[in-house]
Coordinates of C-alpha atoms in Angstrom, one line a residue:
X8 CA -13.6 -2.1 29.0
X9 CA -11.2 -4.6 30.6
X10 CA -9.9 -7.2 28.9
X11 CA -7.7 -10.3 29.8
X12 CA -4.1 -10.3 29.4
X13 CA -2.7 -13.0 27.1
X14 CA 0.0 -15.1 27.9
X15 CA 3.1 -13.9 26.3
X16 CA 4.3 -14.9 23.2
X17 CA 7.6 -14.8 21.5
X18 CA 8.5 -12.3 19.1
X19 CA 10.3 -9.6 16.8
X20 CA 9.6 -6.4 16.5
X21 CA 10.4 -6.2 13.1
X22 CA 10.3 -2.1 11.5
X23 CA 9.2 -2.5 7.8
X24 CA 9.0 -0.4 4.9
X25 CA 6.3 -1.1 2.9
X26 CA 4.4 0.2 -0.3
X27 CA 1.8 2.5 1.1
X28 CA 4.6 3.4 3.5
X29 CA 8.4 3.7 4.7
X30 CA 7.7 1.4 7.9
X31 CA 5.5 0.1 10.0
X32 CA 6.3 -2.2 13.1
X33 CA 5.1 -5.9 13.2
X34 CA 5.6 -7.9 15.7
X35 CA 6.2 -11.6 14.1
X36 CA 7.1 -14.5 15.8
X37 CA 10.9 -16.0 15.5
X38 CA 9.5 -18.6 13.9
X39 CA 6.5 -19.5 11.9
X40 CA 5.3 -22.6 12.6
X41 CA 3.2 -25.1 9.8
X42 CA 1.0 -25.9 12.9
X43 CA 0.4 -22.2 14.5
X44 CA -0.9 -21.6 10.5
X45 CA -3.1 -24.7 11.2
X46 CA -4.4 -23.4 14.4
X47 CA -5.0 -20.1 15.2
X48 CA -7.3 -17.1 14.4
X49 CA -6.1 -14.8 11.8
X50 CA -6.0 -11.1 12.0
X51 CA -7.4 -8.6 9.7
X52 CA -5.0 -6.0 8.6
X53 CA -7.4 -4.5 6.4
X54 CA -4.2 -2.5 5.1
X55 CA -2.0 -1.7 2.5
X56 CA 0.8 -2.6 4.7
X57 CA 1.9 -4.7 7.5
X58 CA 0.3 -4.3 11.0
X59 CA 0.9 -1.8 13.5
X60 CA 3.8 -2.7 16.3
X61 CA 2.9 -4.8 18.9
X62 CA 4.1 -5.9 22.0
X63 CA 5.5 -9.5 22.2
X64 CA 2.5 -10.1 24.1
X65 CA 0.0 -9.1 21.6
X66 CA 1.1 -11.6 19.0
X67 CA -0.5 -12.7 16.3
X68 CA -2.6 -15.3 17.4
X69 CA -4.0 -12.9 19.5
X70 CA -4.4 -10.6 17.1
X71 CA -8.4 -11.1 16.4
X72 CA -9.8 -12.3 19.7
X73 CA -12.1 -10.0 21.5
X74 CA -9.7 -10.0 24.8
X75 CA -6.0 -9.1 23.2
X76 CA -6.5 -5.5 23.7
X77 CA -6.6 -3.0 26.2
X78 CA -7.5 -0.2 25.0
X79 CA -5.8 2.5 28.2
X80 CA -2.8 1.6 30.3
X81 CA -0.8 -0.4 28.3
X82 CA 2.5 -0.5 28.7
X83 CA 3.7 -1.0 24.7
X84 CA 1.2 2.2 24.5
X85 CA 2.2 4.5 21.8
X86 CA 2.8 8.7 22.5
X87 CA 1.0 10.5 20.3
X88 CA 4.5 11.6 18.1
X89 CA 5.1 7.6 17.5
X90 CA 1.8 7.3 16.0
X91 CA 2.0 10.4 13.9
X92 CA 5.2 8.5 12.9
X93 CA 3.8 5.6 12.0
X94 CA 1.1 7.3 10.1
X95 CA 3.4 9.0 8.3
X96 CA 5.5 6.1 7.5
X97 CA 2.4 4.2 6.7
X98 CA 1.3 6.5 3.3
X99 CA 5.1 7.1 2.1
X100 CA 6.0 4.8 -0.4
X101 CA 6.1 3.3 -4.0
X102 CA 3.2 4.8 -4.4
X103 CA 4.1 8.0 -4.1
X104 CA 6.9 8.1 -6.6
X105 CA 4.3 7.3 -8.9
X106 CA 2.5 11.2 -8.8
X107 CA 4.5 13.0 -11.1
X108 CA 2.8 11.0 -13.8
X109 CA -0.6 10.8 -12.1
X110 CA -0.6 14.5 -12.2
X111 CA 0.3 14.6 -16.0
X112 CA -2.6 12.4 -16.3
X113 CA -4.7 15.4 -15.3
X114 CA -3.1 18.4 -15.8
X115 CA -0.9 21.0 -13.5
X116 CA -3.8 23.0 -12.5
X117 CA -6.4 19.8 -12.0
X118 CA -4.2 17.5 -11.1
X119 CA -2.9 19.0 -7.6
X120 CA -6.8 20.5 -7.1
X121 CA -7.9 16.8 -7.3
X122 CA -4.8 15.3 -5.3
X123 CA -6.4 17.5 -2.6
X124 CA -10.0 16.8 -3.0
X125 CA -8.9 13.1 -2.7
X126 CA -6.8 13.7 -0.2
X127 CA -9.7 15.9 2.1
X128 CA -12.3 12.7 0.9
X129 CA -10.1 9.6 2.5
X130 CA -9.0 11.0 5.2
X131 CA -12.9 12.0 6.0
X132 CA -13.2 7.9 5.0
X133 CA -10.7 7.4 7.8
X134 CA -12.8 9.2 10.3
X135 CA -15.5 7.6 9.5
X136 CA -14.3 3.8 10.0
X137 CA -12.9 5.4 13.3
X138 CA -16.6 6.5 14.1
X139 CA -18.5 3.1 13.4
X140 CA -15.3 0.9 15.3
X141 CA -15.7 2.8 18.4
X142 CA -19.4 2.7 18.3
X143 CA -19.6 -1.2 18.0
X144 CA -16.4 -1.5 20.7
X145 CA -18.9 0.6 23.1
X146 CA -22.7 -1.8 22.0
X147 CA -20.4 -4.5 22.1
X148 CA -18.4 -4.5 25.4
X149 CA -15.1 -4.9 22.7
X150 CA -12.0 -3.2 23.8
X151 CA -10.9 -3.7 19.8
X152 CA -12.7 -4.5 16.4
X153 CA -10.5 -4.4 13.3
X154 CA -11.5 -3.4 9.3
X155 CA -13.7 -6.4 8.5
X156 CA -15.0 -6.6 12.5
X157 CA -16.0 -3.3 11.8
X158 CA -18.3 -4.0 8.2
X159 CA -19.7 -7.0 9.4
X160 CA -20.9 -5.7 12.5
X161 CA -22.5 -3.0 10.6
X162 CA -24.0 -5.4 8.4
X163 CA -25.7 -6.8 11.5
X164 CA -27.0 -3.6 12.3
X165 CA -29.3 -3.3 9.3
X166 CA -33.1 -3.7 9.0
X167 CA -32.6 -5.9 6.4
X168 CA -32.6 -9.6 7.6
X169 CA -30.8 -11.0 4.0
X170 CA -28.1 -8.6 4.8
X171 CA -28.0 -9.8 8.4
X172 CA -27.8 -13.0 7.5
X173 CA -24.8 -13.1 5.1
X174 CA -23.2 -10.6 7.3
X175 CA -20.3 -12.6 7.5
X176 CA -19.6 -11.6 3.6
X177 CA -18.6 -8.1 5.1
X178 CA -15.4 -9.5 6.3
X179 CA -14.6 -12.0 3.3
X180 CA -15.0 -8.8 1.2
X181 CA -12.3 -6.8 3.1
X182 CA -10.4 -10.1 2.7
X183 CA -10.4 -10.2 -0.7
X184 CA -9.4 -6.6 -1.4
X185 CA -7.0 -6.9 1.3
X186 CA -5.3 -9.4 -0.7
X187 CA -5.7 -8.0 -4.2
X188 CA -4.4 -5.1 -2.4
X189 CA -0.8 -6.9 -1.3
X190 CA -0.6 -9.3 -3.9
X191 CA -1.0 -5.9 -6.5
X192 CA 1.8 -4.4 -4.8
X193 CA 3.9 -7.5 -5.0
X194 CA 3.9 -6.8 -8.5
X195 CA 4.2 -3.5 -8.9
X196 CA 7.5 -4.3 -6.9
X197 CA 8.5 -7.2 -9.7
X198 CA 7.8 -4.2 -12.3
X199 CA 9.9 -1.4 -10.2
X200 CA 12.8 -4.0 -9.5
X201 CA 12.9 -4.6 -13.7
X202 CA 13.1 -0.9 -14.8
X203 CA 15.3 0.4 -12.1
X204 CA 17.8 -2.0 -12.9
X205 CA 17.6 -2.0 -16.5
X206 CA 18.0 1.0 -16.9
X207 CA 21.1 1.3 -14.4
X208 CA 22.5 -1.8 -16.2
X209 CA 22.0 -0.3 -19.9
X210 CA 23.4 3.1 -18.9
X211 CA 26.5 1.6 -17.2
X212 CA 28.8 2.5 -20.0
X213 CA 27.5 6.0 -20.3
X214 CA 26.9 6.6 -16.8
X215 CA 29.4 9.7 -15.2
X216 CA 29.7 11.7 -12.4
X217 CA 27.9 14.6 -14.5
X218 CA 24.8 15.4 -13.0
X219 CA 23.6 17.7 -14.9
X220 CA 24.7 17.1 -18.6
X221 CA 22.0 17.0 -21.0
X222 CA 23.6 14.9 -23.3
X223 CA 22.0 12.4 -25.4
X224 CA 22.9 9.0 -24.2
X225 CA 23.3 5.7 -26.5
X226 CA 22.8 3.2 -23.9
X227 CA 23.6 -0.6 -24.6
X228 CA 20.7 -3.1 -25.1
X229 CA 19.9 -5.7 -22.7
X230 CA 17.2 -8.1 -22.1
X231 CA 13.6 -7.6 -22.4
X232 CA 12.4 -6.2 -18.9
X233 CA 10.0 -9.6 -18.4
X234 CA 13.3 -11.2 -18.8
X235 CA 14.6 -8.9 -15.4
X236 CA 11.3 -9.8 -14.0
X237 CA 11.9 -13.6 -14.0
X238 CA 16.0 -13.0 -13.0
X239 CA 14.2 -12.2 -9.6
X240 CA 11.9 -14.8 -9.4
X241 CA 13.7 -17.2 -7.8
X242 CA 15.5 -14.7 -5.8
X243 CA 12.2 -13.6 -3.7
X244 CA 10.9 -17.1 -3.6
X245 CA 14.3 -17.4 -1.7
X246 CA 13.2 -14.5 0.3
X247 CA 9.7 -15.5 1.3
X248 CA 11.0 -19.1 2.3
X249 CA 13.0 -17.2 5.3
X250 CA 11.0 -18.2 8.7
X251 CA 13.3 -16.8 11.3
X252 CA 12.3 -13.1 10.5
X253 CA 15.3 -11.8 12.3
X254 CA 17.3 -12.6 9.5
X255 CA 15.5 -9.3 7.6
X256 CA 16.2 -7.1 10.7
X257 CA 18.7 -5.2 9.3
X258 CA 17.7 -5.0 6.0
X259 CA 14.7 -3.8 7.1
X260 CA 16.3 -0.9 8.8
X261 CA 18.9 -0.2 5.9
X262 CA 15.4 0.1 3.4
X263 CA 14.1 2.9 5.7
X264 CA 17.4 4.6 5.8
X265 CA 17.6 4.5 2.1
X266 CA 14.2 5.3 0.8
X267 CA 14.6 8.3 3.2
X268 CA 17.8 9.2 1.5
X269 CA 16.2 8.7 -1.7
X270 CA 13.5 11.2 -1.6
X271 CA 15.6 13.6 -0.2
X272 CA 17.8 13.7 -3.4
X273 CA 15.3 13.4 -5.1
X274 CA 13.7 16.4 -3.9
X275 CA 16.9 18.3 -4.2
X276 CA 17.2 17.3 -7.8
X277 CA 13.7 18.7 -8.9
X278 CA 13.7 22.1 -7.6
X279 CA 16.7 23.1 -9.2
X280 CA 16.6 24.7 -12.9
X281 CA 12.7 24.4 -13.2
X282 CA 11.5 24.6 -17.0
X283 CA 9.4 27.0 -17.9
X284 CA 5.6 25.3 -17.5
X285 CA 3.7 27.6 -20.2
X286 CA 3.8 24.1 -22.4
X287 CA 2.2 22.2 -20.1
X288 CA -1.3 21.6 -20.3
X289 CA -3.6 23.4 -17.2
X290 CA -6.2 20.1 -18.1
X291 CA -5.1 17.1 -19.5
X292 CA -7.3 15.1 -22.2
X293 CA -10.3 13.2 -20.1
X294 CA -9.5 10.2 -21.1
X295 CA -6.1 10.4 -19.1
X296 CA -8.1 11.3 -16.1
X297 CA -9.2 7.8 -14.4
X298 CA -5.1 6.9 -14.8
X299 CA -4.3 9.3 -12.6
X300 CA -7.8 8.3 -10.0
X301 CA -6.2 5.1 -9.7
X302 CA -2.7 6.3 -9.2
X303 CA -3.6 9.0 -6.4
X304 CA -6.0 6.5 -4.6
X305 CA -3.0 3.8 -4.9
X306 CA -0.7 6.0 -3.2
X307 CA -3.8 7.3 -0.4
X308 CA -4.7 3.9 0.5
X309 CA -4.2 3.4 4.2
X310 CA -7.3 3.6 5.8
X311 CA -7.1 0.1 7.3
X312 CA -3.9 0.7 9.4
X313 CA -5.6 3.8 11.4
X314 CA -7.4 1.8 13.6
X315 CA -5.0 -0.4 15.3
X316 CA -2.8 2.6 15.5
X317 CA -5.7 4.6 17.2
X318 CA -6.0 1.5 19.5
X319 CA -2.1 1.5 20.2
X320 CA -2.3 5.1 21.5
X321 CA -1.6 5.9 25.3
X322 CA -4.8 8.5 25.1
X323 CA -6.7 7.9 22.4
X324 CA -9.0 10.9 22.4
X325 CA -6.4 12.4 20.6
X326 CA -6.0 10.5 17.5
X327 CA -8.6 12.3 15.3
X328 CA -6.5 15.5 15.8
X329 CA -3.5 13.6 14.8
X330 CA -4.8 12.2 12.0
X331 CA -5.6 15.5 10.3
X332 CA -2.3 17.0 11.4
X333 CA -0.5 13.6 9.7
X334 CA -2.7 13.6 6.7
X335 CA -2.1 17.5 5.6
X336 CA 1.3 16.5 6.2
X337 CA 1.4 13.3 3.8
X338 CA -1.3 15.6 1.5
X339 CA 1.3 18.3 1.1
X340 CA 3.8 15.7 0.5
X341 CA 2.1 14.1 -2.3
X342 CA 0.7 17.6 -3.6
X343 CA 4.7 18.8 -4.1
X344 CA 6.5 15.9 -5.5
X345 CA 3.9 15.3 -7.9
X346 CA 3.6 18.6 -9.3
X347 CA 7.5 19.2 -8.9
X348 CA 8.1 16.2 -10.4
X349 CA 6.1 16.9 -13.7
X350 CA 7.3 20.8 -14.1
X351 CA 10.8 19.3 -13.9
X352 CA 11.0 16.6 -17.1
X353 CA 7.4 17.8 -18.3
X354 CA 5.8 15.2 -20.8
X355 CA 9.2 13.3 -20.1
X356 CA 8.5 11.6 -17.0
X357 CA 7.7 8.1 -16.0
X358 CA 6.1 5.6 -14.0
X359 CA 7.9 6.3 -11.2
X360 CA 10.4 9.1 -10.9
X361 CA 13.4 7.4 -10.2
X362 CA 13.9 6.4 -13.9
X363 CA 13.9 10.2 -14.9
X364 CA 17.0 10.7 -12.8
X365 CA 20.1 11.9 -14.5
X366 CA 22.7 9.2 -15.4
X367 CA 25.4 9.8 -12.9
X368 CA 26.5 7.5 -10.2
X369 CA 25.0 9.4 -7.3
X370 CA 21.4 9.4 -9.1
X371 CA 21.8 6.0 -10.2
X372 CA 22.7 4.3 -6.9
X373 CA 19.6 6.3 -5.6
X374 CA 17.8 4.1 -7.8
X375 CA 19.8 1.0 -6.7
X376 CA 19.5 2.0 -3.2
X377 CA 15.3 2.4 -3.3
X378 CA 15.1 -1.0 -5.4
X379 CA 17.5 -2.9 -2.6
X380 CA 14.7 -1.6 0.0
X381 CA 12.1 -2.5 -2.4
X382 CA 13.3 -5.9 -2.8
X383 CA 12.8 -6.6 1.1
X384 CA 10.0 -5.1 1.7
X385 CA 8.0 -7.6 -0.9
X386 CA 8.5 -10.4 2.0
X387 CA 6.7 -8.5 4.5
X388 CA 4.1 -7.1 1.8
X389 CA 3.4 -11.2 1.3
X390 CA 3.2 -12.1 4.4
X391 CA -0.2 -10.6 4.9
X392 CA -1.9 -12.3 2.2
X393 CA -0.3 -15.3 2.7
X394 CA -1.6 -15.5 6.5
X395 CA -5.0 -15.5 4.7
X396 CA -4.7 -17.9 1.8
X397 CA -2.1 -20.5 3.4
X398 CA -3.8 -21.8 6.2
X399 CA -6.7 -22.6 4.2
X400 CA -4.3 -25.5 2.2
X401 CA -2.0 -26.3 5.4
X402 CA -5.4 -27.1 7.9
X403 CA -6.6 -30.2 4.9
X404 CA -3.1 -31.9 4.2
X405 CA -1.7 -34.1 6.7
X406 CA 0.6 -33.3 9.6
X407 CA 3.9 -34.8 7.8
X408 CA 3.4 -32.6 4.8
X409 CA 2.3 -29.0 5.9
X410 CA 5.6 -27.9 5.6
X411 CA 5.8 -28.8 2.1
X412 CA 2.4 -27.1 1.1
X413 CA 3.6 -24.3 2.8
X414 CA 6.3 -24.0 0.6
X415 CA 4.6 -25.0 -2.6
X416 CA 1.9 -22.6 -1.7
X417 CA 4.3 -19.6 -1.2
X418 CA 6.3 -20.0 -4.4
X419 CA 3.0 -20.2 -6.4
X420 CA 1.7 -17.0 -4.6
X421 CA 5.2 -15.5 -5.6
X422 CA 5.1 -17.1 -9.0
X423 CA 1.2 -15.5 -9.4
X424 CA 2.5 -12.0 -8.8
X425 CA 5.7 -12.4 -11.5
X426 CA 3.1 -13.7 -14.0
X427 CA 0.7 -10.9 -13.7
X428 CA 4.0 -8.0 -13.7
X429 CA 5.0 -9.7 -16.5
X430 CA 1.1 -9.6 -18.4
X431 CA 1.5 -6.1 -17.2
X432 CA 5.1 -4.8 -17.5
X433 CA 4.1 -1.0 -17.4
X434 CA 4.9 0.3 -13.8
X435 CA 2.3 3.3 -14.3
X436 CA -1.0 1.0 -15.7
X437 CA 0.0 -1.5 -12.7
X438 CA -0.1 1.2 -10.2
X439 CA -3.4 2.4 -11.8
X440 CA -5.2 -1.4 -11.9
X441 CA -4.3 -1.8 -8.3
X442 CA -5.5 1.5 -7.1
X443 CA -8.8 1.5 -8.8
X444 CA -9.7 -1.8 -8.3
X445 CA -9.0 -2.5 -4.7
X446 CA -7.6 0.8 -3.3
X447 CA -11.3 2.6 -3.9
X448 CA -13.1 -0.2 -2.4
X449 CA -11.0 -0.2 0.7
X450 CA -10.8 3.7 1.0
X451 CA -13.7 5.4 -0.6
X452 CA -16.3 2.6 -1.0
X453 CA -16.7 0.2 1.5
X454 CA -16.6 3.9 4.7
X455 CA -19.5 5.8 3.4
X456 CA -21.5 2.7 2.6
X457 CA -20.1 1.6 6.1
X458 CA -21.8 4.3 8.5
X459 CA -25.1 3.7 6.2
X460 CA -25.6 0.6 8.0
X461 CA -24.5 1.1 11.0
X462 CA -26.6 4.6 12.4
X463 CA -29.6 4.4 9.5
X464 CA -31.3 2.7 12.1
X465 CA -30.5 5.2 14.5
X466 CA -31.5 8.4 12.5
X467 CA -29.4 9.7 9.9
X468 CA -29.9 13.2 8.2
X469 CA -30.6 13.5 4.7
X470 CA -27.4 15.5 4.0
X471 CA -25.1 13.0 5.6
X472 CA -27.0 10.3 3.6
X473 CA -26.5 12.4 0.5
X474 CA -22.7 12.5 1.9
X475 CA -21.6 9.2 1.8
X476 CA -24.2 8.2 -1.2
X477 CA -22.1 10.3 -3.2
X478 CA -18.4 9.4 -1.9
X479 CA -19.2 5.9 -2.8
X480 CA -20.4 6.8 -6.1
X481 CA -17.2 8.7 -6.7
X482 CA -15.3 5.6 -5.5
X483 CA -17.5 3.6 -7.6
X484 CA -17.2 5.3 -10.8
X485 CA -13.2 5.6 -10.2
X486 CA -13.4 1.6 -9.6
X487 CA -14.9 1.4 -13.2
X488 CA -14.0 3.8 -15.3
X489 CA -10.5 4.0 -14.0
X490 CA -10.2 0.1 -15.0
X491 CA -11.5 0.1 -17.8
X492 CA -8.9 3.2 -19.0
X493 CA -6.0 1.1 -17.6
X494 CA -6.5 -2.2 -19.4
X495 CA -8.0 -0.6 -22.8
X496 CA -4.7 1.2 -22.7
X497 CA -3.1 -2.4 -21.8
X498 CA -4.7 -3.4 -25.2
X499 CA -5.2 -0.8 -27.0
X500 CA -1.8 1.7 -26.1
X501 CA -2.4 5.5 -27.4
X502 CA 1.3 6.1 -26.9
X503 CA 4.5 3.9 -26.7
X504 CA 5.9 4.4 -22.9
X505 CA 9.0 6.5 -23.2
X506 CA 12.4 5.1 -22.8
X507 CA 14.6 8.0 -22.9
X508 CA 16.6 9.5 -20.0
X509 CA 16.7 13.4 -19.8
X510 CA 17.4 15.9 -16.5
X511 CA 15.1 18.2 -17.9
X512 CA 11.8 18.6 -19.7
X513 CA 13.1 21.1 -22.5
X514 CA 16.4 19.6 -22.6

């Protein structure tokens, strides 16, 4: 399938962490124009994170045209070890330090059990968008469709004619969680960024270079942590302002060498001294259960990156292999720092496990370190929404004043995400609201329901049918039940959060 080459565009190839992952390369141009927001054709990155790299060719604007991609011979092809990096990259994040709790939420024996059923389910999700994008690249002569290509093509290929007709809605859909999605980990970063640092800031006086003392800590009050939470308002409203992206280069590459670093010491901290785990519950209470749904499928959510990786590949033939290999890496991962995590501080531990860290200077500037990278990766994590929701204001002002809706449009986008960490301020219920409401759609919902409508016409078995009936459902009930959980215990809390900072459970 051939396709035209574009002419070549300027721009950086920018390597980002983000939430669902440590990095991922975009390729953004130098500068971005009011008028190139007026103008062009937006991609779909149908992802918790930023895009895939691409060449400077392949820029953004080229992004969702049917003739940007080649899918053999290019020369900004990836090997099959860069992708597994970038897959890898691409689940390792914020997310994960959030799984010590999940798994309190449903007990050391059914919490890793379910981290691994949900982990077996999305990445079967993943093959299955995989499945339906190469089918409609091959009916339709495309050398690329993306996430929302992908449903609404499917919706096309249904006997029903209403659902043909409003077949467009498949992509507005993947939109919309796409930026509930970002915008959701915007503020979990607002609530990460307030913890993290109030904490390090109330333990300064009692902070030593002790690693290991249990001692009870009187730590000095500060502000309220909404109070944090608008100290860095005007600070990333700073930060999404920037245009030349080259500024964020090398902090960029400092937040991948520091959240690296981080979970490394972090790992080495909890496998030392493990308590004994005969007090810990095998099942946890029910009711915790959809908490720690929304939390695992927060921290699984990448489904929409794997297809422009799999189009990035030199041969890719071989990216259903990789992707298992990556995911039972990442699955692993997730499977041992959640369960190590809760053995080591027990009924102790917190939203994310970098505010159970002992109060010495080499664990607390791990914390400092992981919120600096944090703190630049929230520009990158907005950029995606905003090349959704921005051009829609900039294309019906006047010339003259684009720039300035621009703005005004960015800072209240930044604005929207303080004010909902702030209506929110606990790190573990924002995790959970994100990941049940949008997360499930994207990774558990929207595939089985996906390859329905795109090979029923075709002949589908009963048992497949039954297949992906019931992975939606499970999605589905997740989506309901796990929000429901995390706002009535918003309203209605069953337990005060815990504020105290110990090295062990039993301490």
């Amino acid at each position: 399938m051939a396709a035209s080459t574009p002419e070549p565009t300027p721009g950086l190839e920018l390597k980002a962490p983000a939430t669902g992952g440590l990095s991922i390369g975009l390729v953004l141009p130098a500068t971005m124009s009011t008028q190139r927001l007026r103008n062009e054709d937006y991609p779909d990155y149908s992802s918790t994170d930023v895009s895939p790299s691409e060449s400077p060719s392949e820029g953004l604007n080229n992004f969702s045209s049917s003739g940007s991609f080649q899918r053999f011979g290019e020369s900004s092809s990836t090997t099959w070890f860069q992708t597994l990096i970038h897959l890898l990259k691409g689940n390792i994040g914020t997310g994960l330090l959030g799984l010590p709790l999940a798994v309190k939420n449903a007990g050391i024996l059914m919490g890793p059990l379910s981290l691994l059923v949900i982990g077996i389910v999305t990445v079967h999700c993943m093959s299955i968008l995989v499945k339906c994008a190469h089918h409609f690249c091959q009916r339709l002569n495309k050398p690329f469709v993306d996430y929302g290509e992908t449903v609404m093509y499917g919706l096309e290929s249904t006997s029903s004619s209403w659902l043909r007709n409003h077949a467009h809605w498949g992509r507005h859909i993947v939109d919309f969680f796409l930026i509930v999605t970002q915008l959701g980990f915007c503020c979990v970063y607002f609530v990460f960024l307030a913890d993290n640092f109030k904490q390090v800031i109330e333990a300064a006086n009692v902070t030593t270079s002790n690693c290991h003392s249990n001692a009870t800590l009187i730590l000095t009050p500060t502000m309220d942590s909404r109070l944090y939470m608008l100290s860095f308002l005007p600070f990333l409203v700073l930060l999404v302002f920037i245009r030349n992206l080259r500024v964020l280069t090398i902090f960029s590459l400092l937040a991948n060498i520091t959240m690296l670093v981080s979970l490394v010491m972090i790992f080495q901290f909890i496998v030392q001294r493990i308590p004994n785990p005969s007090q810990l519950p095998l099942v946890a209470p029910w009711k915790t259960y959809p908490l720690f749904f929304g939390t695992a499928i927060f921290a699984f959510e990448g489904i929409g990156m794997v297809l422009p990786l799999e189009n990035k590949m030199k041969d890719p033939r071989k990216f259903p292999l990789l992707l298992y290999v990556g995911m039972t890496i990442i699955t692993t991962l997730y499977i041992s720092l959640g369960c190590l995590g809760y053995l080591q501080f027990g009924a102790n531990i917190r939203g994310s496990i970098t505010l159970n860290l002992p109060n010495c200077w080499l664990y607390q500037s791990v914390k400092l370190l992981y919120s600096i990278s944090i703190f630049f990766t929230y520009a990158l994590q907005f950029y995606v929404p905003a090349e959704i929701i921005i051009p829609f204001f900039v294309s019906r002002v006047p010339e003259h004043w684009e720039l300035v809706v621009d703005l005004f449009v960015r800072t209240l986008m930044v604005c929207l995400t303080c004010i909902l960490a702030i209506l929110v301020p606990r790190l573990d219920l924002v995790i959970s609201l994100v990941g049940s409401v949008s997360s499930s759609a994207l990774a558990l919902i929207i595939p089985p329901l996906l390859e329905i409508t795109t090979y029923y016409s075709e002949g589908m078995s009963p048992l497949s049918i039954t297949k992906d009936a019931l992975i939606s459902i499970l999605g589905f009930m997740g989506f309901v039940v796990g929000t429901y959980e995390a706002l009535s215990e918003l309203i209605r809390p069953s337990n005060a959060p815990i504020f105290i900072n110990s090295t062990s459970a039993f301490a």
